[in-house]
Amino acid sequence: MTARLSRRAVLRAAGVSLGVPWLEALAQPAAPRRFVTVFSPNGTVFDQWAPTRTATGWTLSPILAPLAPWQSKLLVPVNVDLKSAATGPGDGHQRGIGHLWTARALRPGRLFGNVDWASGPSIDQVVAETLGATTTLRSLELGVQVLEATILSRMVYSRDGTPLAPENDPAAVFDRLFGAADPLLAAKRRANRKSVLDAVQDELRGLSATVSAADRRVLEAHATTVREVERRIEAVTMPSPTCQRPPEPARPTGPEAFVTLGALQTDLLALALACDATRVASLQWSRSASPLVHHWAGVTIEHHELSHHTDDDASACADITAIHRWYAEQLARLLGALERTPAGPGVTLLDQSVVIWGNELGQGNTHSHRSVPFVVAGGGGGTLRSGLLETSGGSHAELLLACAQAAGAPLTSFGDPAFCQGPLPGVLR
Amino acid sequence: MRQALGVDVTLDVPDDEGLGFSTVAEAQAPSVSTSEKLMQAAERASSAMVLATVSPCAPSDACAPAFISTLGRRLFRRALTPDEQGRLVAAYQRVRADNDVEASFRLLTEVLLQAPAFLFRVETASEGGRLDDASLATRLAFALTGEAPDEQLLGAAERGALQTSAGVREEALRLLSTPAARRQAGRFHVEWLGVAGLQHVHRGADDGGFDALRPSMEREVAELGAFVTLDDRKLSSLFAWKTTFVDGPLAAHYGLAGIDGPDVRQVRLDQLQRLGVLTSPGVLAAWAKSTGTSPTLRGRFVRQRLLCETLPTPPPNVSMTLPPVTAGTTRQRFTQHVADPACSGCHLLLDPIGFGLERYDETGAFRLLENGRPIDAHGEVTQLDGGFRFEGAEPLGEWLARSPEVRACVARQWFRFVMGRLEADGDRCALEAMSRVLEDSGDVREALLTLVTSDGFRQPGGSP
């Protein structure tokens, strides 16, 4: 798939200057960038997570060791705080996941104790306004067993603060990306779906005219989602050397389903980026305060329960380390897939990407929002630095702003402006 | 969909849960993913339906308008407006250009299943500002059955039979005798008592068959809830009844001999230390941890869910430390952990209630020993009734069965579930009337009838 360029872009390429308005498509570098956010829950064990500086450079920590093959493409900002999470309603976990990608106070309310949902967009949705303009899918929200539907289970929010549920089912993601295998069948289905949804839009418009202003807003929000579904239908993912239709995924079940689902979702995410079906994606592992038992990592206690350990409880610290190391291995799977995908002469898809791995807490037993374990991977199309970045209480809003800028989004601030003076120093080249 | 098309299609979208109930409208957010799944579900349903049984006439172009108006009325829960009928017939003609008649009927069914009049409950007021009859019928049906109005209720609305509260009561009583009302009463209890959360509970790799038991546990609570609401009609039975509903696997979990197979039956618990829903394995397991029981969680269950108390969240910077799991009893571990004055304020409200339930482990199985030590099941509900002291679940169940706080709380919980929103100032009359019924007779069904025949129930919008 190619980006849509207007006729004026062609004129300018031919050296004809017409003084045309700024064109987003031209502002994009030849090879488009990708933006990915990844979440895993419940805080970390700081001294097992933080890399160390050495005489000649820096070394990864026990938790981050699985990322070693891409160390030269990693930026690990240490001591970044969710500063905005000191404001607004919600308990530690609610504020953690609600602020993580939005960096602003939650909406007060009573749906979940003393809060409703987040109050503004998550960074991925803001970046999608730029990067998602020309792709099949504006963005792709994936989850791994995000079972409930409460504020603890939502991290992606649209511009008006509507929570966007992640897709947990790899088969549904596959269908969205690749659809029916038979091209004739696929074309027929596409045409019929479009007719059906056009008629649905007519009904939405018809009903809108008869209801109150508040209800009209609800219907309009729904109509917007239907339009986005229509857009997905019209798009066809074209095979290319970097984009092959994979076999249709099976539905894993059983106690180890989390592992299999995670691998499938990771691979589909990488493929969606490789196919340029979307340039913005997120992957959410379980949820804030996750009670998952990570047997496969050798752990027998619920994750959330474990995270309330004492600092001197060596066994709990070892378990938490094992859990986060396992999540680092899953991130390694994603980074590996991106690194194997060429994106131009001597450039891989990882070089073009900005991947941010975050957590809603710094430390589980205190519900602290300080020293939250962020990792930034990828080259951002040559805009991102790599290495160990020791901040002294950097604001995560500034980190997110820098990452969004690295992905090419024309932002000058993000989240609550009180916590965002500009891009976090040391992130951008 | 099941009602109108005769097909069951699962929609793989979790209902967003506000206030602990899946019926709360404010928590339902539109999303692309949901709309996409609605589309896919509509496609599955329309291809699975038997057209001959759904269509009023043999499918043909001439039949199309009648098909649209018939199915539209069932799905929209009211007759189509002329505008709607016109638009949908035009849509039929458009899809018919590229499809045969049967395919076009199925595509129109997909349109109806994704139309806002089907997906949203649109309420309209008549003159005087009260809900019109069709809107009232829809509200009534969803409140009592969780489903759209059936043919009889639609007919009653069209006849004007819902104009009087006697007419509403008659229809409500009829609805309450349907299987759907039993399912709805069961669903209320499963959500209210936190048992819906069981499906997300992990009990470790070596769970002793816990995973397989979860559906039986949930069914027991649903059956018990439906029985108390619709058959026995005494709220006190929910907490103080020596009978329950088990299938073979759950009977074995209870230690009841001679009951096999998947069929659920009513059994007496005479020889067992069990009483009411408080000792049902579903409730006991839902309010526990993978690593063991949690007197704190069970105390929170009683305070928040049964007594409707508001509890503060734990202070942000405390370490919620637990000593190792292997030594001593849970009571000993928790007693040490609340010695810290920063924690004791809340935990003294919660833990002593849970201590009284310590003879049931994290799967709800009965036990007398923990790690080889005898279990002390003395407990206390502090600050209420002069501090109610008890030993074991049975006196606690009996105390809950006669507690006025529980009765007022049940009225509020049913109100939230049925109305899909939090109670507001304007709802005081309806809530007091419900509470009064529960005070006088404990008849939950009568309290529901009181709610749906109240003036407030006829008011459009969120709050009366």
mmCIF file of N, CA and C in Angstrom, chain A residues 219-327:
data_model
loop_
_atom_site.group_PDB
_atom_site.id
_atom_site.type_symbol
_atom_site.label_atom_id
_atom_site.label_comp_id
_atom_site.label_asym_id
_atom_site.label_seq_id
_atom_site.Cartn_x
_atom_site.Cartn_y
_atom_site.Cartn_z
ATOM 1 N N LEU A 219 -25.030 8.924 19.704
ATOM 2 C CA LEU A 219 -25.216 8.324 18.379
ATOM 3 C C LEU A 219 -24.086 8.720 17.437
ATOM 4 N N GLU A 220 -23.646 9.979 17.545
ATOM 5 C CA GLU A 220 -22.559 10.408 16.666
ATOM 6 C C GLU A 220 -21.268 9.663 16.987
ATOM 7 N N ALA A 221 -21.031 9.455 18.291
ATOM 8 C CA ALA A 221 -19.832 8.687 18.677
ATOM 9 C C ALA A 221 -19.917 7.279 18.090
ATOM 10 N N HIS A 222 -21.104 6.708 18.137
ATOM 11 C CA HIS A 222 -21.273 5.372 17.583
ATOM 12 C C HIS A 222 -21.086 5.396 16.066
ATOM 13 N N ALA A 223 -21.660 6.430 15.415
ATOM 14 C CA ALA A 223 -21.529 6.538 13.958
ATOM 15 C C ALA A 223 -20.061 6.630 13.547
ATOM 16 N N THR A 224 -19.260 7.322 14.368
ATOM 17 C CA THR A 224 -17.834 7.429 14.064
ATOM 18 C C THR A 224 -17.181 6.046 14.080
ATOM 19 N N THR A 225 -17.562 5.234 15.046
ATOM 20 C CA THR A 225 -16.956 3.898 15.103
ATOM 21 C C THR A 225 -17.398 3.063 13.895
ATOM 22 N N VAL A 226 -18.647 3.261 13.446
ATOM 23 C CA VAL A 226 -19.112 2.498 12.280
ATOM 24 C C VAL A 226 -18.351 2.946 11.028
ATOM 25 N N ARG A 227 -18.101 4.262 10.926
ATOM 26 C CA ARG A 227 -17.310 4.756 9.783
ATOM 27 C C ARG A 227 -15.930 4.127 9.775
ATOM 28 N N GLU A 228 -15.333 3.991 10.957
ATOM 29 C CA GLU A 228 -14.000 3.399 11.040
ATOM 30 C C GLU A 228 -14.058 1.919 10.615
ATOM 31 N N VAL A 229 -15.126 1.234 10.988
ATOM 32 C CA VAL A 229 -15.273 -0.162 10.542
ATOM 33 C C VAL A 229 -15.375 -0.198 9.016
ATOM 34 N N GLU A 230 -16.120 0.752 8.443
ATOM 35 C CA GLU A 230 -16.234 0.811 6.975
ATOM 36 C C GLU A 230 -14.874 1.008 6.331
ATOM 37 N N ARG A 231 -14.085 1.854 6.962
ATOM 38 C CA ARG A 231 -12.766 2.116 6.409
ATOM 39 C C ARG A 231 -11.918 0.844 6.445
ATOM 40 N N ARG A 232 -12.057 0.096 7.536
ATOM 41 C CA ARG A 232 -11.303 -1.152 7.632
ATOM 42 C C ARG A 232 -11.714 -2.127 6.531
ATOM 43 N N ILE A 233 -13.013 -2.122 6.244
ATOM 44 C CA ILE A 233 -13.509 -3.079 5.256
ATOM 45 C C ILE A 233 -12.963 -2.772 3.872
ATOM 46 N N GLU A 234 -12.902 -1.464 3.569
ATOM 47 C CA GLU A 234 -12.487 -1.089 2.227
ATOM 48 C C GLU A 234 -11.018 -1.380 1.990
ATOM 49 N N ALA A 235 -10.276 -1.452 3.057
ATOM 50 C CA ALA A 235 -8.843 -1.618 2.894
ATOM 51 C C ALA A 235 -8.517 -3.076 2.607
ATOM 52 N N VAL A 236 -7.578 -3.274 1.735
ATOM 53 C CA VAL A 236 -7.120 -4.622 1.442
ATOM 54 C C VAL A 236 -5.626 -4.659 1.711
ATOM 55 N N THR A 237 -5.204 -5.618 2.492
ATOM 56 C CA THR A 237 -3.784 -5.747 2.762
ATOM 57 C C THR A 237 -3.135 -6.482 1.592
ATOM 58 N N MET A 238 -2.263 -5.795 0.876
ATOM 59 C CA MET A 238 -1.631 -6.379 -0.299
ATOM 60 C C MET A 238 -0.383 -7.144 0.107
ATOM 61 N N PRO A 239 -0.238 -8.362 -0.366
ATOM 62 C CA PRO A 239 0.975 -9.108 -0.043
ATOM 63 C C PRO A 239 2.196 -8.446 -0.673
ATOM 64 N N SER A 240 3.323 -8.579 -0.035
ATOM 65 C CA SER A 240 4.583 -8.031 -0.541
ATOM 66 C C SER A 240 5.688 -8.888 0.064
ATOM 67 N N PRO A 241 6.940 -8.642 -0.312
ATOM 68 C CA PRO A 241 8.017 -9.468 0.278
ATOM 69 C C PRO A 241 8.028 -9.429 1.803
ATOM 70 N N THR A 242 7.601 -8.303 2.403
ATOM 71 C CA THR A 242 7.634 -8.233 3.867
ATOM 72 C C THR A 242 6.264 -8.509 4.472
ATOM 73 N N CYS A 243 5.295 -8.840 3.645
ATOM 74 C CA CYS A 243 3.928 -8.991 4.151
ATOM 75 C C CYS A 243 3.285 -10.221 3.542
ATOM 76 N N GLN A 244 3.427 -11.337 4.193
ATOM 77 C CA GLN A 244 2.825 -12.579 3.726
ATOM 78 C C GLN A 244 1.653 -12.948 4.616
ATOM 79 N N ARG A 245 0.581 -13.402 3.975
ATOM 80 C CA ARG A 245 -0.570 -13.877 4.743
ATOM 81 C C ARG A 245 -0.171 -15.106 5.556
ATOM 82 N N PRO A 246 -0.259 -15.043 6.884
ATOM 83 C CA PRO A 246 0.116 -16.196 7.701
ATOM 84 C C PRO A 246 -1.039 -17.184 7.775
ATOM 85 N N PRO A 247 -0.793 -18.385 8.275
ATOM 86 C CA PRO A 247 -1.925 -19.293 8.491
ATOM 87 C C PRO A 247 -2.874 -18.710 9.535
ATOM 88 N N GLU A 248 -4.154 -19.040 9.402
ATOM 89 C CA GLU A 248 -5.152 -18.500 10.338
ATOM 90 C C GLU A 248 -4.876 -19.038 11.742
ATOM 91 N N PRO A 249 -4.830 -18.174 12.741
ATOM 92 C CA PRO A 249 -4.471 -18.645 14.082
ATOM 93 C C PRO A 249 -5.591 -19.451 14.735
ATOM 94 N N ALA A 250 -5.223 -20.469 15.486
ATOM 95 C CA ALA A 250 -6.190 -21.245 16.264
ATOM 96 C C ALA A 250 -6.478 -20.496 17.564
ATOM 97 N N ARG A 251 -7.538 -20.884 18.264
ATOM 98 C CA ARG A 251 -7.852 -20.265 19.554
ATOM 99 C C ARG A 251 -7.252 -21.099 20.662
ATOM 100 N N PRO A 252 -6.175 -20.631 21.276
ATOM 101 C CA PRO A 252 -5.572 -21.432 22.340
ATOM 102 C C PRO A 252 -6.439 -21.444 23.596
ATOM 103 N N THR A 253 -6.412 -22.563 24.303
ATOM 104 C CA THR A 253 -7.148 -22.654 25.568
ATOM 105 C C THR A 253 -6.223 -23.283 26.604
ATOM 106 N N GLY A 254 -6.706 -23.390 27.830
ATOM 107 C CA GLY A 254 -5.938 -24.058 28.868
ATOM 108 C C GLY A 254 -5.096 -23.101 29.670
ATOM 109 N N PRO A 255 -4.423 -23.628 30.691
ATOM 110 C CA PRO A 255 -3.712 -22.752 31.625
ATOM 111 C C PRO A 255 -2.553 -21.975 30.998
ATOM 112 N N GLU A 256 -2.000 -22.478 29.864
ATOM 113 C CA GLU A 256 -0.887 -21.773 29.245
ATOM 114 C C GLU A 256 -1.355 -20.893 28.084
ATOM 115 N N ALA A 257 -2.661 -20.689 27.966
ATOM 116 C CA ALA A 257 -3.188 -19.933 26.826
ATOM 117 C C ALA A 257 -2.594 -18.531 26.776
ATOM 118 N N PHE A 258 -2.336 -17.959 27.938
ATOM 119 C CA PHE A 258 -1.788 -16.602 27.985
ATOM 120 C C PHE A 258 -0.499 -16.503 27.165
ATOM 121 N N VAL A 259 0.343 -17.526 27.298
ATOM 122 C CA VAL A 259 1.634 -17.526 26.596
ATOM 123 C C VAL A 259 1.413 -17.590 25.086
ATOM 124 N N THR A 260 0.552 -18.517 24.661
ATOM 125 C CA THR A 260 0.310 -18.697 23.233
ATOM 126 C C THR A 260 -0.376 -17.478 22.636
ATOM 127 N N LEU A 261 -1.382 -16.963 23.363
ATOM 128 C CA LEU A 261 -2.084 -15.768 22.898
ATOM 129 C C LEU A 261 -1.115 -14.603 22.748
ATOM 130 N N GLY A 262 -0.240 -14.458 23.724
ATOM 131 C CA GLY A 262 0.723 -13.354 23.694
ATOM 132 C C GLY A 262 1.619 -13.436 22.467
ATOM 133 N N ALA A 263 2.081 -14.655 22.168
ATOM 134 C CA ALA A 263 2.962 -14.821 21.007
ATOM 135 C C ALA A 263 2.196 -14.512 19.719
ATOM 136 N N LEU A 264 0.952 -14.989 19.623
ATOM 137 C CA LEU A 264 0.147 -14.732 18.417
ATOM 138 C C LEU A 264 -0.099 -13.239 18.239
ATOM 139 N N GLN A 265 -0.474 -12.579 19.325
ATOM 140 C CA GLN A 265 -0.763 -11.145 19.230
ATOM 141 C C GLN A 265 0.506 -10.366 18.873
ATOM 142 N N THR A 266 1.629 -10.756 19.471
ATOM 143 C CA THR A 266 2.899 -10.093 19.163
ATOM 144 C C THR A 266 3.226 -10.239 17.686
ATOM 145 N N ASP A 267 3.075 -11.457 17.160
ATOM 146 C CA ASP A 267 3.406 -11.691 15.755
ATOM 147 C C ASP A 267 2.456 -10.929 14.827
ATOM 148 N N LEU A 268 1.163 -10.896 15.192
ATOM 149 C CA LEU A 268 0.207 -10.171 14.356
ATOM 150 C C LEU A 268 0.484 -8.676 14.383
ATOM 151 N N LEU A 269 0.893 -8.184 15.548
ATOM 152 C CA LEU A 269 1.221 -6.754 15.648
ATOM 153 C C LEU A 269 2.388 -6.427 14.718
ATOM 154 N N ALA A 270 3.442 -7.261 14.802
ATOM 155 C CA ALA A 270 4.613 -7.016 13.948
ATOM 156 C C ALA A 270 4.221 -7.094 12.479
ATOM 157 N N LEU A 271 3.353 -8.054 12.149
ATOM 158 C CA LEU A 271 2.937 -8.225 10.768
ATOM 159 C C LEU A 271 2.103 -7.038 10.280
ATOM 160 N N ALA A 272 1.223 -6.547 11.154
ATOM 161 C CA ALA A 272 0.406 -5.388 10.777
ATOM 162 C C ALA A 272 1.303 -4.198 10.442
ATOM 163 N N LEU A 273 2.403 -4.047 11.201
ATOM 164 C CA LEU A 273 3.333 -2.951 10.922
ATOM 165 C C LEU A 273 4.113 -3.242 9.635
ATOM 166 N N ALA A 274 4.534 -4.484 9.458
ATOM 167 C CA ALA A 274 5.305 -4.848 8.267
ATOM 168 C C ALA A 274 4.462 -4.679 7.009
ATOM 169 N N CYS A 275 3.168 -5.002 7.103
ATOM 170 C CA CYS A 275 2.263 -4.858 5.958
ATOM 171 C C CYS A 275 1.832 -3.415 5.759
ATOM 172 N N ASP A 276 2.215 -2.558 6.665
ATOM 173 C CA ASP A 276 1.778 -1.160 6.662
ATOM 174 C C ASP A 276 0.259 -1.056 6.704
ATOM 175 N N ALA A 277 -0.381 -2.041 7.359
ATOM 176 C CA ALA A 277 -1.826 -1.959 7.576
ATOM 177 C C ALA A 277 -2.116 -0.893 8.620
ATOM 178 N N THR A 278 -1.187 -0.698 9.521
ATOM 179 C CA THR A 278 -1.273 0.399 10.471
ATOM 180 C C THR A 278 0.138 0.811 10.847
ATOM 181 N N ARG A 279 0.272 2.014 11.364
ATOM 182 C CA ARG A 279 1.588 2.471 11.820
ATOM 183 C C ARG A 279 1.579 2.741 13.321
ATOM 184 N N VAL A 280 0.431 2.565 13.929
ATOM 185 C CA VAL A 280 0.296 2.825 15.370
ATOM 186 C C VAL A 280 -0.369 1.617 16.010
ATOM 187 N N ALA A 281 0.262 1.056 17.029
ATOM 188 C CA ALA A 281 -0.317 -0.129 17.659
ATOM 189 C C ALA A 281 -0.010 -0.122 19.142
ATOM 190 N N SER A 282 -0.825 -0.857 19.882
ATOM 191 C CA SER A 282 -0.546 -1.013 21.307
ATOM 192 C C SER A 282 -0.804 -2.458 21.702
ATOM 193 N N LEU A 283 -0.086 -2.892 22.708
ATOM 194 C CA LEU A 283 -0.217 -4.260 23.193
ATOM 195 C C LEU A 283 -0.323 -4.207 24.710
ATOM 196 N N GLN A 284 -1.439 -4.715 25.228
ATOM 197 C CA GLN A 284 -1.692 -4.660 26.671
ATOM 198 C C GLN A 284 -1.707 -6.068 27.246
ATOM 199 N N TRP A 285 -0.751 -6.363 28.120
ATOM 200 C CA TRP A 285 -0.685 -7.656 28.782
ATOM 201 C C TRP A 285 -1.522 -7.584 30.057
ATOM 202 N N SER A 286 -2.592 -8.374 30.115
ATOM 203 C CA SER A 286 -3.469 -8.431 31.274
ATOM 204 C C SER A 286 -3.924 -7.027 31.648
ATOM 205 N N ARG A 287 -3.932 -6.688 32.924
ATOM 206 C CA ARG A 287 -4.435 -5.376 33.314
ATOM 207 C C ARG A 287 -3.736 -4.913 34.583
ATOM 208 N N SER A 288 -3.960 -3.659 34.937
ATOM 209 C CA SER A 288 -3.428 -3.137 36.188
ATOM 210 C C SER A 288 -3.971 -3.969 37.345
ATOM 211 N N ALA A 289 -3.118 -4.231 38.342
ATOM 212 C CA ALA A 289 -3.475 -5.086 39.484
ATOM 213 C C ALA A 289 -3.812 -6.500 39.007
ATOM 214 N N SER A 290 -3.127 -6.950 37.965
ATOM 215 C CA SER A 290 -3.399 -8.273 37.400
ATOM 216 C C SER A 290 -3.198 -9.377 38.424
ATOM 217 N N PRO A 291 -4.193 -10.281 38.541
ATOM 218 C CA PRO A 291 -4.055 -11.393 39.461
ATOM 219 C C PRO A 291 -3.477 -12.653 38.796
ATOM 220 N N LEU A 292 -2.922 -12.500 37.601
ATOM 221 C CA LEU A 292 -2.444 -13.657 36.851
ATOM 222 C C LEU A 292 -1.359 -14.406 37.629
ATOM 223 N N VAL A 293 -1.352 -15.728 37.490
ATOM 224 C CA VAL A 293 -0.262 -16.543 38.041
ATOM 225 C C VAL A 293 0.616 -16.971 36.861
ATOM 226 N N HIS A 294 1.859 -16.517 36.845
ATOM 227 C CA HIS A 294 2.761 -16.795 35.725
ATOM 228 C C HIS A 294 3.491 -18.120 35.962
ATOM 229 N N HIS A 295 2.749 -19.237 35.867
ATOM 230 C CA HIS A 295 3.380 -20.553 36.108
ATOM 231 C C HIS A 295 4.581 -20.769 35.211
ATOM 232 N N TRP A 296 4.412 -20.382 33.959
ATOM 233 C CA TRP A 296 5.443 -20.649 32.955
ATOM 234 C C TRP A 296 6.752 -19.927 33.250
ATOM 235 N N ALA A 297 6.687 -18.912 34.117
ATOM 236 C CA ALA A 297 7.917 -18.237 34.527
ATOM 237 C C ALA A 297 8.380 -18.785 35.874
ATOM 238 N N GLY A 298 7.783 -19.896 36.308
ATOM 239 C CA GLY A 298 8.205 -20.519 37.558
ATOM 240 C C GLY A 298 7.614 -19.860 38.796
ATOM 241 N N VAL A 299 6.491 -19.147 38.618
ATOM 242 C CA VAL A 299 5.897 -18.398 39.729
ATOM 243 C C VAL A 299 4.568 -19.050 40.091
ATOM 244 N N THR A 300 4.279 -19.168 41.386
ATOM 245 C CA THR A 300 3.048 -19.856 41.795
ATOM 246 C C THR A 300 2.072 -18.934 42.533
ATOM 247 N N ILE A 301 2.419 -17.660 42.663
ATOM 248 C CA ILE A 301 1.575 -16.730 43.417
ATOM 249 C C ILE A 301 1.017 -15.680 42.455
ATOM 250 N N GLU A 302 -0.205 -15.202 42.750
ATOM 251 C CA GLU A 302 -0.808 -14.159 41.911
ATOM 252 C C GLU A 302 0.116 -12.960 41.802
ATOM 253 N N HIS A 303 0.159 -12.387 40.586
ATOM 254 C CA HIS A 303 1.075 -11.283 40.347
ATOM 255 C C HIS A 303 0.818 -10.104 41.297
ATOM 256 N N HIS A 304 -0.455 -9.709 41.422
ATOM 257 C CA HIS A 304 -0.748 -8.547 42.251
ATOM 258 C C HIS A 304 -0.410 -8.809 43.713
ATOM 259 N N GLU A 305 -0.760 -10.012 44.158
ATOM 260 C CA GLU A 305 -0.439 -10.411 45.527
ATOM 261 C C GLU A 305 1.076 -10.311 45.774
ATOM 262 N N LEU A 306 1.833 -10.828 44.812
ATOM 263 C CA LEU A 306 3.291 -10.800 44.927
ATOM 264 C C LEU A 306 3.830 -9.388 45.011
ATOM 265 N N SER A 307 3.188 -8.491 44.249
ATOM 266 C CA SER A 307 3.743 -7.143 44.144
ATOM 267 C C SER A 307 3.623 -6.395 45.469
ATOM 268 N N HIS A 308 2.834 -6.945 46.408
ATOM 269 C CA HIS A 308 2.753 -6.330 47.730
ATOM 270 C C HIS A 308 3.728 -6.979 48.697
ATOM 271 N N HIS A 309 4.913 -7.227 48.210
ATOM 272 C CA HIS A 309 5.930 -7.875 49.038
ATOM 273 C C HIS A 309 6.596 -6.843 49.947
ATOM 274 N N THR A 310 7.371 -7.327 50.906
ATOM 275 C CA THR A 310 8.248 -6.398 51.619
ATOM 276 C C THR A 310 9.550 -6.276 50.840
ATOM 277 N N ASP A 311 10.229 -5.175 51.012
ATOM 278 C CA ASP A 311 11.452 -4.969 50.244
ATOM 279 C C ASP A 311 12.504 -6.032 50.543
ATOM 280 N N ASP A 312 12.442 -6.608 51.758
ATOM 281 C CA ASP A 312 13.461 -7.613 52.094
ATOM 282 C C ASP A 312 12.979 -9.044 51.843
ATOM 283 N N ASP A 313 11.847 -9.192 51.159
ATOM 284 C CA ASP A 313 11.344 -10.532 50.844
ATOM 285 C C ASP A 313 12.012 -11.004 49.551
ATOM 286 N N ALA A 314 13.129 -11.735 49.719
ATOM 287 C CA ALA A 314 13.944 -12.113 48.560
ATOM 288 C C ALA A 314 13.170 -13.013 47.605
ATOM 289 N N SER A 315 12.320 -13.861 48.143
ATOM 290 C CA SER A 315 11.594 -14.795 47.284
ATOM 291 C C SER A 315 10.605 -14.054 46.387
ATOM 292 N N ALA A 316 9.881 -13.095 46.975
ATOM 293 C CA ALA A 316 8.936 -12.316 46.168
ATOM 294 C C ALA A 316 9.677 -11.501 45.122
ATOM 295 N N CYS A 317 10.792 -10.889 45.513
ATOM 296 C CA CYS A 317 11.564 -10.088 44.551
ATOM 297 C C CYS A 317 12.044 -10.962 43.396
ATOM 298 N N ALA A 318 12.468 -12.184 43.724
ATOM 299 C CA ALA A 318 12.927 -13.095 42.670
ATOM 300 C C ALA A 318 11.774 -13.441 41.735
ATOM 301 N N ASP A 319 10.588 -13.663 42.291
ATOM 302 C CA ASP A 319 9.423 -13.975 41.463
ATOM 303 C C ASP A 319 9.055 -12.805 40.549
ATOM 304 N N ILE A 320 9.040 -11.605 41.115
ATOM 305 C CA ILE A 320 8.678 -10.434 40.309
ATOM 306 C C ILE A 320 9.715 -10.217 39.207
ATOM 307 N N THR A 321 10.961 -10.433 39.565
ATOM 308 C CA THR A 321 12.013 -10.329 38.558
ATOM 309 C C THR A 321 11.760 -11.340 37.434
ATOM 310 N N ALA A 322 11.397 -12.560 37.811
ATOM 311 C CA ALA A 322 11.148 -13.591 36.795
ATOM 312 C C ALA A 322 9.984 -13.194 35.895
ATOM 313 N N ILE A 323 8.953 -12.608 36.488
ATOM 314 C CA ILE A 323 7.782 -12.198 35.698
ATOM 315 C C ILE A 323 8.173 -11.126 34.690
ATOM 316 N N HIS A 324 8.887 -10.106 35.145
ATOM 317 C CA HIS A 324 9.221 -9.009 34.232
ATOM 318 C C HIS A 324 10.258 -9.417 33.214
ATOM 319 N N ARG A 325 11.117 -10.346 33.589
ATOM 320 C CA ARG A 325 12.070 -10.865 32.617
ATOM 321 C C ARG A 325 11.303 -11.609 31.517
ATOM 322 N N TRP A 326 10.254 -12.317 31.943
ATOM 323 C CA TRP A 326 9.442 -13.004 30.931
ATOM 324 C C TRP A 326 8.782 -11.987 29.990
ATOM 325 N N TYR A 327 8.276 -10.893 30.545
ATOM 326 C CA TYR A 327 7.690 -9.862 29.672
ATOM 327 C C TYR A 327 8.764 -9.256 28.764
#
